[in-house]
Tab-separated table of C-alpha atoms in Angstrom:
chain	number	residue	atom	x	y	z
A	1	UNK	CA	-5.215	14.891	31.005
A	2	UNK	CA	-5.177	11.619	32.913
A	3	UNK	CA	-7.200	8.605	31.882
A	4	UNK	CA	-7.193	4.858	32.514
A	5	UNK	CA	-8.003	3.623	29.018
A	6	UNK	CA	-8.548	0.047	30.203
A	7	UNK	CA	-11.134	0.831	32.869
A	8	UNK	CA	-12.764	4.003	31.549
A	9	UNK	CA	-13.181	3.551	27.811
A	10	UNK	CA	-15.926	6.179	27.592
A	11	UNK	CA	-13.659	8.892	28.946
A	12	UNK	CA	-10.795	7.714	26.758
A	13	UNK	CA	-12.919	7.852	23.597
A	14	UNK	CA	-14.077	11.361	24.470
A	15	UNK	CA	-10.465	12.500	24.828
A	16	UNK	CA	-9.580	10.930	21.471
A	17	UNK	CA	-12.475	12.714	19.759
A	18	UNK	CA	-11.638	16.167	21.164
A	19	UNK	CA	-8.444	16.666	19.186
A	20	UNK	CA	-6.128	19.576	19.973
A	21	UNK	CA	-8.797	21.968	21.159
A	22	UNK	CA	-8.298	24.620	23.813
A	23	UNK	CA	-11.144	23.180	25.892
A	24	UNK	CA	-9.817	19.658	25.478
A	25	UNK	CA	-6.517	20.776	26.938
A	26	UNK	CA	-8.270	22.311	29.927
A	27	UNK	CA	-10.341	19.239	30.621
A	28	UNK	CA	-12.265	16.558	28.831
A	29	UNK	CA	-15.541	17.045	30.742
A	30	UNK	CA	-16.693	20.042	28.711
A	31	UNK	CA	-18.430	18.616	25.652
A	32	UNK	CA	-17.716	20.576	22.486
A	33	UNK	CA	-20.534	21.645	20.145
A	34	UNK	CA	-21.023	19.177	17.287
A	35	UNK	CA	-20.549	21.898	14.656
A	36	UNK	CA	-17.268	23.140	16.098
A	37	UNK	CA	-14.159	22.109	14.164
A	38	UNK	CA	-11.766	19.816	15.953
A	39	UNK	CA	-8.049	20.135	15.265
A	40	UNK	CA	-6.277	16.770	14.819
A	41	UNK	CA	-3.284	15.875	16.947
A	42	UNK	CA	-0.091	16.108	14.879
A	43	UNK	CA	0.860	12.666	16.128
A	44	UNK	CA	-0.141	10.057	18.679
A	45	UNK	CA	2.512	7.586	19.845
A	46	UNK	CA	0.847	4.651	21.578
A	47	UNK	CA	3.023	2.446	23.805
A	48	UNK	CA	0.228	0.988	25.914
A	49	UNK	CA	-2.227	-0.650	23.547
A	50	UNK	CA	-2.283	-4.384	24.335
A	51	UNK	CA	-5.772	-5.646	23.472
A	52	UNK	CA	-7.875	-5.502	20.275
A	53	UNK	CA	-10.695	-3.587	21.991
A	54	UNK	CA	-8.213	-0.846	22.871
A	55	UNK	CA	-7.197	-0.568	19.227
A	56	UNK	CA	-10.863	-0.439	18.227
A	57	UNK	CA	-11.147	2.748	20.298
A	58	UNK	CA	-8.256	4.275	18.356
A	59	UNK	CA	-9.571	3.285	14.936
A	60	UNK	CA	-13.093	4.433	15.734
A	61	UNK	CA	-12.442	7.679	17.579
A	62	UNK	CA	-8.892	9.070	17.296
A	63	UNK	CA	-8.481	12.420	15.567
A	64	UNK	CA	-4.814	12.504	14.575
A	65	UNK	CA	-2.683	13.178	11.514
A	66	UNK	CA	-0.389	10.252	12.302
A	67	UNK	CA	-0.874	7.354	14.707
A	68	UNK	CA	2.214	5.340	15.662
A	69	UNK	CA	1.504	1.994	17.256
A	70	UNK	CA	4.372	0.598	19.308
A	71	UNK	CA	4.076	-3.120	18.722
A	72	UNK	CA	6.718	-5.692	19.666
A	73	UNK	CA	8.996	-8.333	18.194
A	74	UNK	CA	7.206	-10.634	20.661
A	75	UNK	CA	4.520	-11.073	17.995
A	76	UNK	CA	6.824	-13.706	16.479
A	77	UNK	CA	6.482	-15.697	19.719
A	78	UNK	CA	2.790	-16.014	18.865
A	79	UNK	CA	3.553	-17.371	15.385
A	80	UNK	CA	4.084	-20.882	14.077
A	81	UNK	CA	7.595	-21.776	15.365
A	82	UNK	CA	8.501	-24.050	12.466
A	83	UNK	CA	7.511	-21.550	9.794
A	84	UNK	CA	9.282	-18.667	11.528
A	85	UNK	CA	12.406	-20.798	11.949
A	86	UNK	CA	12.414	-21.614	8.236
A	87	UNK	CA	11.930	-17.945	7.390
A	88	UNK	CA	14.787	-17.019	9.731
A	89	UNK	CA	17.113	-19.518	8.051
A	90	UNK	CA	16.251	-18.133	4.610
A	91	UNK	CA	16.935	-14.587	5.826
A	92	UNK	CA	20.331	-15.317	7.362
A	93	UNK	CA	19.053	-15.646	10.922
A	94	UNK	CA	16.703	-12.677	10.755
A	95	UNK	CA	12.938	-12.306	10.669
A	96	UNK	CA	11.399	-9.724	8.354
A	97	UNK	CA	8.245	-7.675	8.739
A	98	UNK	CA	6.240	-10.061	6.557
A	99	UNK	CA	7.330	-13.241	8.378
A	100	UNK	CA	4.136	-13.543	10.416
A	101	UNK	CA	2.600	-17.012	10.384
A	102	UNK	CA	-0.354	-17.657	12.647
A	103	UNK	CA	-0.049	-21.112	14.275
A	104	UNK	CA	-2.248	-24.083	13.475
A	105	UNK	CA	-1.896	-25.391	17.034
A	106	UNK	CA	-1.953	-22.560	19.591
A	107	UNK	CA	-1.357	-24.978	22.471
A	108	UNK	CA	2.079	-25.919	21.150
A	109	UNK	CA	3.069	-22.280	20.789
A	110	UNK	CA	1.939	-21.468	24.323
A	111	UNK	CA	4.176	-24.219	25.685
A	112	UNK	CA	7.272	-22.339	24.497
A	113	UNK	CA	6.611	-19.307	26.629
A	114	UNK	CA	3.092	-18.560	27.878
A	115	UNK	CA	3.866	-14.955	28.842
A	116	UNK	CA	5.523	-14.143	25.527
A	117	UNK	CA	2.639	-15.770	23.658
A	118	UNK	CA	-0.057	-13.814	25.512
A	119	UNK	CA	1.799	-10.512	25.182
A	120	UNK	CA	2.858	-11.094	21.576
A	121	UNK	CA	-0.546	-12.353	20.482
A	122	UNK	CA	-2.225	-9.313	22.041
A	123	UNK	CA	0.052	-6.982	20.099
A	124	UNK	CA	-0.450	-8.997	16.911
A	125	UNK	CA	-4.237	-8.833	17.233
A	126	UNK	CA	-3.950	-5.055	17.703
A	127	UNK	CA	-1.989	-4.903	14.461
A	128	UNK	CA	-4.730	-6.890	12.734
A	129	UNK	CA	-7.446	-4.473	13.892
A	130	UNK	CA	-5.423	-1.525	12.645
A	131	UNK	CA	-4.610	-3.111	9.299
A	132	UNK	CA	-8.188	-4.215	8.660
A	133	UNK	CA	-9.622	-0.697	8.938
A	134	UNK	CA	-10.966	0.695	5.667
A	135	UNK	CA	-10.846	4.332	6.788
A	136	UNK	CA	-8.034	4.731	9.350
A	137	UNK	CA	-4.940	4.733	7.134
A	138	UNK	CA	-2.669	7.295	8.793
A	139	UNK	CA	-0.763	4.812	10.940
A	140	UNK	CA	2.676	3.235	11.251
A	141	UNK	CA	3.475	0.080	13.212
A	142	UNK	CA	6.875	-0.196	14.912
A	143	UNK	CA	7.937	-3.592	16.251
A	144	UNK	CA	10.535	-2.884	18.926
A	145	UNK	CA	12.431	-5.472	20.964
A	146	UNK	CA	13.073	-4.938	24.691
A	147	UNK	CA	14.012	-1.329	25.417
A	148	UNK	CA	16.966	-0.620	27.698
A	149	UNK	CA	18.736	2.571	28.705
A	150	UNK	CA	17.883	5.915	30.320
A	151	UNK	CA	14.503	6.459	31.983
A	152	UNK	CA	13.815	2.723	32.289
A	153	UNK	CA	10.842	2.502	34.659
A	154	UNK	CA	10.390	-1.276	34.488
A	155	UNK	CA	13.754	-2.310	35.910
A	156	UNK	CA	14.822	-4.290	32.848
A	157	UNK	CA	18.173	-2.545	32.440
A	158	UNK	CA	19.145	-3.017	36.090
A	159	UNK	CA	17.920	-6.607	36.036
A	160	UNK	CA	20.110	-7.321	33.014
A	161	UNK	CA	23.166	-5.852	34.737
A	162	UNK	CA	22.509	-7.955	37.843
A	163	UNK	CA	22.110	-11.071	35.696
A	164	UNK	CA	25.436	-10.440	33.977
A	165	UNK	CA	27.118	-9.781	37.338
A	166	UNK	CA	25.898	-13.154	38.613
A	167	UNK	CA	27.237	-14.870	35.528
A	168	UNK	CA	23.793	-16.125	34.519
A	169	UNK	CA	22.725	-16.434	30.856
A	170	UNK	CA	20.952	-13.437	29.360
A	171	UNK	CA	18.230	-13.847	26.738
A	172	UNK	CA	15.863	-16.545	25.542
A	173	UNK	CA	17.026	-20.130	25.125
A	174	UNK	CA	17.210	-21.327	21.534
A	175	UNK	CA	15.319	-24.566	20.922
A	176	UNK	CA	17.589	-27.531	20.368
A	177	UNK	CA	20.740	-25.924	21.817
A	178	UNK	CA	22.701	-26.865	24.896
A	179	UNK	CA	21.992	-23.994	27.285
A	180	UNK	CA	25.444	-24.374	28.842
A	181	UNK	CA	27.154	-23.597	25.548
A	182	UNK	CA	28.037	-20.124	24.390
A	183	UNK	CA	25.640	-18.827	21.780
A	184	UNK	CA	22.639	-20.767	23.069
A	185	UNK	CA	20.742	-17.548	23.774
A	186	UNK	CA	19.306	-14.949	21.438
A	187	UNK	CA	19.309	-11.304	22.435
A	188	UNK	CA	17.062	-8.578	21.082
A	189	UNK	CA	17.334	-5.075	22.506
A	190	UNK	CA	16.988	-1.462	21.450
A	191	UNK	CA	18.544	1.537	23.206
A	192	UNK	CA	15.980	4.001	24.560
A	193	UNK	CA	17.359	7.110	22.760
A	194	UNK	CA	17.230	5.155	19.483
A	195	UNK	CA	13.528	4.540	20.075
A	196	UNK	CA	13.028	8.306	20.212
A	197	UNK	CA	15.016	8.767	17.009
A	198	UNK	CA	13.044	6.018	15.287
A	199	UNK	CA	9.722	7.640	16.184
A	200	UNK	CA	10.995	11.032	15.014
A	201	UNK	CA	12.098	9.476	11.720
A	202	UNK	CA	8.662	7.991	11.102
A	203	UNK	CA	6.897	11.260	11.928
A	204	UNK	CA	9.273	13.064	9.575
A	205	UNK	CA	8.418	10.582	6.806
A	206	UNK	CA	4.734	11.464	7.114
A	207	UNK	CA	2.534	9.866	4.460
A	208	UNK	CA	5.436	7.787	3.150
A	209	UNK	CA	5.305	5.793	6.381
A	210	UNK	CA	1.525	5.296	6.420
A	211	UNK	CA	0.241	1.701	6.576
A	212	UNK	CA	3.770	0.375	7.037
A	213	UNK	CA	5.041	-2.209	9.507
A	214	UNK	CA	8.677	-1.582	10.406
A	215	UNK	CA	11.363	-3.348	12.382
A	216	UNK	CA	13.911	-0.804	11.201
A	217	UNK	CA	12.287	2.650	10.970
A	218	UNK	CA	15.337	4.073	9.163
A	219	UNK	CA	14.104	2.200	6.111
A	220	UNK	CA	10.839	4.093	5.880
A	221	UNK	CA	12.085	6.677	3.400
A	222	UNK	CA	15.144	7.889	1.557
A	223	UNK	CA	16.885	10.948	2.876
A	224	UNK	CA	15.370	10.565	6.341
A	225	UNK	CA	18.112	9.079	8.487
A	226	UNK	CA	19.259	9.153	12.092
A	227	UNK	CA	21.699	11.959	12.839
C-alpha cells in the first residue's frame, strides 16, 4: 500500500485504522463495516514522522500493538546549549535520555545550526505529542544518531568516505575549540544493521519497553540483548 502521509492525510488515517485485515492488504479504498473486528498490526516502525500533525495521526488513528518512533539525537540541537553542556559534563561527556532542556531563547539556538534545529525540534515536538497522549501508551521512542552502512539511500556513507579521502574534518564543530586541532569535532553514528537489532530488541521487550525513550535500546530489559 502506497501513501504520501504528508499530502494525503485522509488516506493515511484510513490505512492506519484498517489494521491487518485481508481487505486492507488488498487496498485501502474498500471501507470495512463498522462492526467488523480490526486486527492490530504487531508493530509499526516509523522512520518518517517529522511534524507534530503527523504524530497526531498516529496517536488518533493507529491500530497497533507496538509503535516505535524513530526520533533523533538531533533533538539536543534544539535544546538550551548551556544546560545540555552542563549535563554532558556531569555525565562524562554524554547526554542521557532525560537531558532535554527547551531553550529560553530560540533565536540563539537556531544560530548554531538552523537545519539541525528545525529537524531536531520537529522530532522533539513529535515526542511531546506522543508522550502527552492519555490513551496511546504502546510506544517506544528511539533516538538514533546518523545511520551509516548497507542500504544507505541518502548518500551519507559515501559522502563521509569522500570527506575522509579529501582530508577534511568529519563531524560537527565543538563550540570554543580550534577547528584545526585534533578532537575539535564530535561524531555520532550508528551502523545500519545495529539499528535493525535495536528495533528487534525493543519489539522483543514488548510492554517492558512501552512509554520509554531510549538512546541505547539494549537497556530496555534484562535478558534481551544483541546476539
